[in-house]
Amino acid sequence: GDSVTQMEGPVTLSEEAFLTINCTYTATGYPSLFWYVQYPGEGLQLLLKATKADDKGSNKGFEATYRKETTSFHLEKGSVQVSDSAVYFCALKSEKLVFGKGTKLTVNP
Amino acid sequence: GAGVSQSPSNKVTEKGKDVELRCDPISGHTALYWYRQSLGQGLEFLIYFQGNSAPDKSGLPSDRFSAERTGGSVSTLTIQRTQQEDSAVYLCASSSPSGGRYNEQFFGPGTRLTVL
């Protein structure tokens, strides 16, 4: 069945560092791909999405490109801030939304 | 506008008791989902309601778990004879009828269940 694998955390970075959180997927057909973020004490929020190959989703300085050839959707940000500290979930949707296990990011000042 | 709301926000119960968790979706959203978030396990799909169709119960982990959606709006997730392994955050999400399969799911804040 469909599955999502993302890098295990926790990830700890200093402010202004470059961030990459790897995500790869297995799916039949052509799923949509998502990154969700869960800030401390809050519910899950959609961060960005891409619906077809080579689409780039972007929001709040984060980017991810739908790579069909490598079945990947890696999340990147050029300069992280303390306020980016959260848990990040990669997900795919064909019939159902399938999530990765989440990666906790801590950004220190 | 109001988002997805869930109640209670926290629930502590004793092993063997039954619990009910409530979800109020965004008004007009026809799809409603329940997920379970366990420590270190990510999000686990439990059940999916879409309009008047029969729910997709394929994610329910055992027959102790059941869910209802009354009037196409509010949903209740019931766990009977709770076990310690049921301790988790239970998340509800809803999505609108438009947008097809790419439509965004909006999540509630979750109910943290602790079974002692």
Tab-separated table of C-alpha atoms in Angstrom:
chain	number	residue	atom	x	y	z
A	1	GLY	CA	0.000	0.000	0.000
A	2	ASP	CA	0.880	3.657	-0.029
A	3	SER	CA	3.542	4.770	2.415
A	4	VAL	CA	5.684	7.758	3.345
A	5	THR	CA	9.164	7.627	4.816
A	6	GLN	CA	10.737	10.726	6.272
A	7	MET	CA	13.987	11.275	8.065
A	8	GLU	CA	13.911	10.567	11.741
A	9	GLY	CA	14.533	13.359	14.131
A	10	PRO	CA	15.024	15.138	16.219
A	11	VAL	CA	16.804	17.779	14.173
A	12	THR	CA	18.477	20.615	16.037
A	13	LEU	CA	19.787	23.653	14.177
A	14	SER	CA	21.013	27.115	14.955
A	15	GLU	CA	19.075	30.129	13.732
A	16	GLU	CA	19.776	30.997	10.061
A	17	ALA	CA	20.993	27.476	9.264
A	18	PHE	CA	19.852	25.623	6.148
A	19	LEU	CA	17.196	22.982	6.652
A	20	THR	CA	16.487	19.811	4.697
A	21	ILE	CA	14.010	17.175	5.841
A	22	ASN	CA	13.982	14.209	3.487
A	23	CYS	CA	10.768	12.533	2.433
A	24	THR	CA	10.247	9.667	0.022
A	25	TYR	CA	7.038	7.900	-0.856
A	26	THR	CA	5.613	4.730	-2.333
A	27	ALA	CA	2.280	4.957	-4.096
A	28	THR	CA	0.308	3.581	-6.977
A	29	GLY	CA	-0.905	6.179	-9.401
A	30	TYR	CA	-0.192	9.856	-9.040
A	31	PRO	CA	-0.690	11.087	-5.487
A	32	SER	CA	-0.695	14.639	-4.239
A	33	LEU	CA	2.079	15.422	-1.782
A	34	PHE	CA	1.926	17.596	1.306
A	35	TRP	CA	3.943	18.910	4.189
A	36	TYR	CA	2.041	19.565	7.404
A	37	VAL	CA	3.439	21.360	10.443
A	38	GLN	CA	2.448	21.033	14.090
A	39	TYR	CA	3.635	23.891	16.285
A	40	PRO	CA	3.862	23.246	20.038
A	41	GLY	CA	0.407	23.096	21.573
A	42	GLU	CA	-1.363	23.561	18.254
A	43	GLY	CA	-3.113	21.376	15.695
A	44	LEU	CA	-1.725	20.239	12.368
A	45	GLN	CA	-1.624	22.867	9.654
A	46	LEU	CA	-0.996	22.479	5.965
A	47	LEU	CA	2.373	24.046	5.164
A	48	LEU	CA	2.590	23.414	1.420
A	49	LYS	CA	1.481	21.011	-1.258
A	50	ALA	CA	2.210	19.838	-4.799
A	51	THR	CA	-0.258	18.017	-6.983
A	52	LYS	CA	1.830	16.805	-9.932
A	53	ALA	CA	5.367	15.964	-10.926
A	54	ASP	CA	7.843	18.879	-10.972
A	55	ASP	CA	5.426	21.128	-9.060
A	56	LYS	CA	7.087	23.177	-6.336
A	57	GLY	CA	5.116	23.973	-3.229
A	58	SER	CA	6.224	26.946	-1.157
A	59	ASN	CA	5.091	28.819	1.936
A	60	LYS	CA	6.733	30.826	4.733
A	61	GLY	CA	10.144	30.386	3.107
A	62	PHE	CA	9.789	26.601	2.922
A	63	GLU	CA	9.913	24.783	-0.415
A	64	ALA	CA	9.467	21.240	-1.650
A	65	THR	CA	9.543	19.884	-5.207
A	66	TYR	CA	7.545	16.839	-6.351
A	67	ARG	CA	10.173	14.541	-7.892
A	68	LYS	CA	8.511	11.590	-9.577
A	69	GLU	CA	11.770	10.053	-10.767
A	70	THR	CA	13.120	9.788	-7.229
A	71	THR	CA	9.673	9.562	-5.534
A	72	SER	CA	10.746	12.343	-3.205
A	73	PHE	CA	9.341	15.533	-1.729
A	74	HIS	CA	12.146	16.934	0.424
A	75	LEU	CA	11.394	20.010	2.541
A	76	GLU	CA	13.941	22.844	2.470
A	77	LYS	CA	14.381	26.274	3.980
A	78	GLY	CA	17.375	28.492	3.436
A	79	SER	CA	17.450	30.191	6.828
A	80	VAL	CA	15.472	28.794	9.745
A	81	GLN	CA	14.136	30.831	12.631
A	82	VAL	CA	13.396	29.919	16.237
A	83	SER	CA	9.689	30.181	15.383
A	84	ASP	CA	10.092	27.281	12.901
A	85	SER	CA	10.536	24.873	15.809
A	86	ALA	CA	7.775	22.322	15.312
A	87	VAL	CA	7.079	18.793	14.131
A	88	TYR	CA	6.919	18.409	10.350
A	89	PHE	CA	4.923	15.657	8.643
A	90	CYS	CA	5.226	14.594	5.038
A	91	ALA	CA	2.041	13.126	3.576
A	92	LEU	CA	0.598	11.799	0.361
A	93	LYS	CA	-2.989	11.563	-0.782
A	94	SER	CA	-4.382	9.258	-3.401
A	95	GLU	CA	-7.533	7.873	-1.853
A	96	LYS	CA	-6.558	8.572	1.749
A	97	LEU	CA	-4.087	10.860	3.418
A	98	VAL	CA	-1.059	8.839	4.513
A	99	PHE	CA	1.437	10.472	6.856
A	100	GLY	CA	5.073	9.939	7.660
A	101	LYS	CA	6.094	9.594	11.287
A	102	GLY	CA	7.067	13.228	11.693
A	103	THR	CA	10.359	15.011	12.235
A	104	LYS	CA	10.816	17.252	15.237
A	105	LEU	CA	12.805	20.394	14.486
A	106	THR	CA	14.294	22.564	17.209
A	107	VAL	CA	15.918	25.847	16.234
A	108	ASN	CA	18.149	27.475	18.833
A	109	PRO	CA	18.898	31.204	18.910
B	1	GLY	CA	-14.400	31.543	10.891
B	2	ALA	CA	-14.505	28.650	13.307
B	3	GLY	CA	-12.153	25.784	12.671
B	4	VAL	CA	-12.461	22.151	13.635
B	5	SER	CA	-13.074	21.787	17.352
B	6	GLN	CA	-12.596	18.766	19.555
B	7	SER	CA	-13.583	17.983	23.094
B	8	PRO	CA	-12.375	17.274	25.627
B	9	SER	CA	-8.864	18.580	25.081
B	10	ASN	CA	-7.532	16.154	27.670
B	11	LYS	CA	-9.028	12.956	29.034
B	12	VAL	CA	-7.579	10.759	31.739
B	13	THR	CA	-9.348	7.486	32.333
B	14	GLU	CA	-8.805	4.175	34.039
B	15	LYS	CA	-8.114	0.988	32.162
B	16	GLY	CA	-11.336	-0.767	31.255
B	17	LYS	CA	-13.525	2.343	31.137
B	18	ASP	CA	-15.276	3.579	28.000
B	19	VAL	CA	-14.523	7.037	26.580
B	20	GLU	CA	-16.192	9.263	24.009
B	21	LEU	CA	-14.326	11.874	22.022
B	22	ARG	CA	-16.180	14.559	20.104
B	23	CYS	CA	-15.376	16.385	16.884
B	24	ASP	CA	-17.190	19.392	15.409
B	25	PRO	CA	-16.071	19.851	11.802
B	26	ILE	CA	-16.049	23.085	9.872
B	27	SER	CA	-19.571	23.954	8.768
B	28	GLY	CA	-20.254	22.700	5.259
B	29	HIS	CA	-17.419	20.183	5.208
B	30	THR	CA	-18.766	16.837	4.085
B	31	ALA	CA	-15.668	14.753	4.766
B	32	LEU	CA	-14.518	13.957	8.306
B	33	TYR	CA	-11.493	11.942	9.371
B	34	TRP	CA	-10.196	10.547	12.644
B	35	TYR	CA	-6.490	9.899	13.210
B	36	ARG	CA	-4.435	8.718	16.145
B	37	GLN	CA	-1.059	10.215	16.936
B	38	SER	CA	1.052	8.054	19.206
B	39	LEU	CA	4.453	9.012	20.517
B	40	GLY	CA	7.031	8.112	17.927
B	41	GLN	CA	4.445	6.535	15.616
B	42	GLY	CA	3.280	9.426	13.481
B	43	LEU	CA	-0.337	9.725	12.459
B	44	GLU	CA	-2.438	6.635	12.024
B	45	PHE	CA	-5.642	6.794	9.982
B	46	LEU	CA	-8.658	5.433	11.858
B	47	ILE	CA	-11.911	6.181	10.033
B	48	TYR	CA	-13.296	8.397	7.255
B	49	PHE	CA	-16.826	9.715	6.697
B	50	GLN	CA	-17.875	11.222	3.366
B	51	GLY	CA	-21.376	12.608	3.142
B	52	ASN	CA	-24.009	9.890	3.333
B	53	SER	CA	-21.710	7.124	2.101
B	54	ALA	CA	-20.786	4.186	4.284
B	55	PRO	CA	-17.723	5.134	6.362
B	56	ASP	CA	-14.284	3.719	5.641
B	57	LYS	CA	-13.474	1.919	8.883
B	58	SER	CA	-10.373	0.191	7.607
B	59	GLY	CA	-8.044	1.948	10.050
B	60	LEU	CA	-9.827	1.079	13.282
B	61	PRO	CA	-7.368	-1.032	15.302
B	62	SER	CA	-9.930	-3.248	17.041
B	63	ASP	CA	-13.648	-3.735	17.566
B	64	ARG	CA	-13.359	-1.701	20.770
B	65	PHE	CA	-13.193	1.370	18.526
B	66	SER	CA	-16.265	2.787	16.806
B	67	ALA	CA	-17.361	6.144	15.435
B	68	GLU	CA	-20.573	7.797	14.444
B	69	ARG	CA	-21.397	10.927	12.550
B	70	THR	CA	-24.840	12.298	13.312
B	71	GLY	CA	-26.652	14.463	10.782
B	72	GLY	CA	-23.580	14.693	8.613
B	73	SER	CA	-21.898	17.010	11.077
B	74	VAL	CA	-20.673	16.175	14.590
B	75	SER	CA	-18.768	12.929	15.057
B	76	THR	CA	-18.115	10.868	18.171
B	77	LEU	CA	-15.272	8.373	18.476
B	78	THR	CA	-15.948	5.762	21.165
B	79	ILE	CA	-13.336	3.520	22.703
B	80	GLN	CA	-14.705	0.726	24.846
B	81	ARG	CA	-12.806	-1.047	27.607
B	82	THR	CA	-9.795	1.236	27.176
B	83	GLN	CA	-6.292	-0.188	27.354
B	84	GLN	CA	-3.048	1.580	28.163
B	85	GLU	CA	-1.926	1.252	24.558
B	86	ASP	CA	-4.904	3.426	23.567
B	87	SER	CA	-3.128	6.422	25.138
B	88	ALA	CA	-2.491	8.880	22.310
B	89	VAL	CA	-3.646	12.147	20.804
B	90	TYR	CA	-6.776	11.641	18.734
B	91	LEU	CA	-7.053	14.098	15.867
B	92	CYS	CA	-10.092	14.964	13.803
B	93	ALA	CA	-9.979	16.642	10.405
B	94	SER	CA	-12.564	17.808	7.903
B	95	SER	CA	-12.466	18.849	4.284
B	96	SER	CA	-14.800	20.587	1.898
B	97	PRO	CA	-16.682	18.914	-0.945
B	98	SER	CA	-14.920	21.042	-3.540
B	99	GLY	CA	-11.400	20.539	-4.823
B	100	GLY	CA	-11.639	16.841	-5.515
B	101	ARG	CA	-8.923	14.619	-4.202
B	102	TYR	CA	-6.509	17.493	-3.703
B	103	ASN	CA	-8.679	19.184	-1.132
B	104	GLU	CA	-6.992	20.270	2.062
B	105	GLN	CA	-7.844	18.671	5.374
B	106	PHE	CA	-8.241	21.042	8.318
B	107	PHE	CA	-7.266	19.565	11.653
B	108	GLY	CA	-8.622	20.122	15.120
B	109	PRO	CA	-6.337	20.577	18.131
B	110	GLY	CA	-6.800	16.983	19.213
B	111	THR	CA	-7.839	15.156	22.368
B	112	ARG	CA	-5.010	13.793	24.487
B	113	LEU	CA	-6.176	10.495	25.981
B	114	THR	CA	-4.288	8.965	28.880
B	115	VAL	CA	-5.289	5.525	30.090
B	116	LEU	CA	-3.923	4.724	33.531
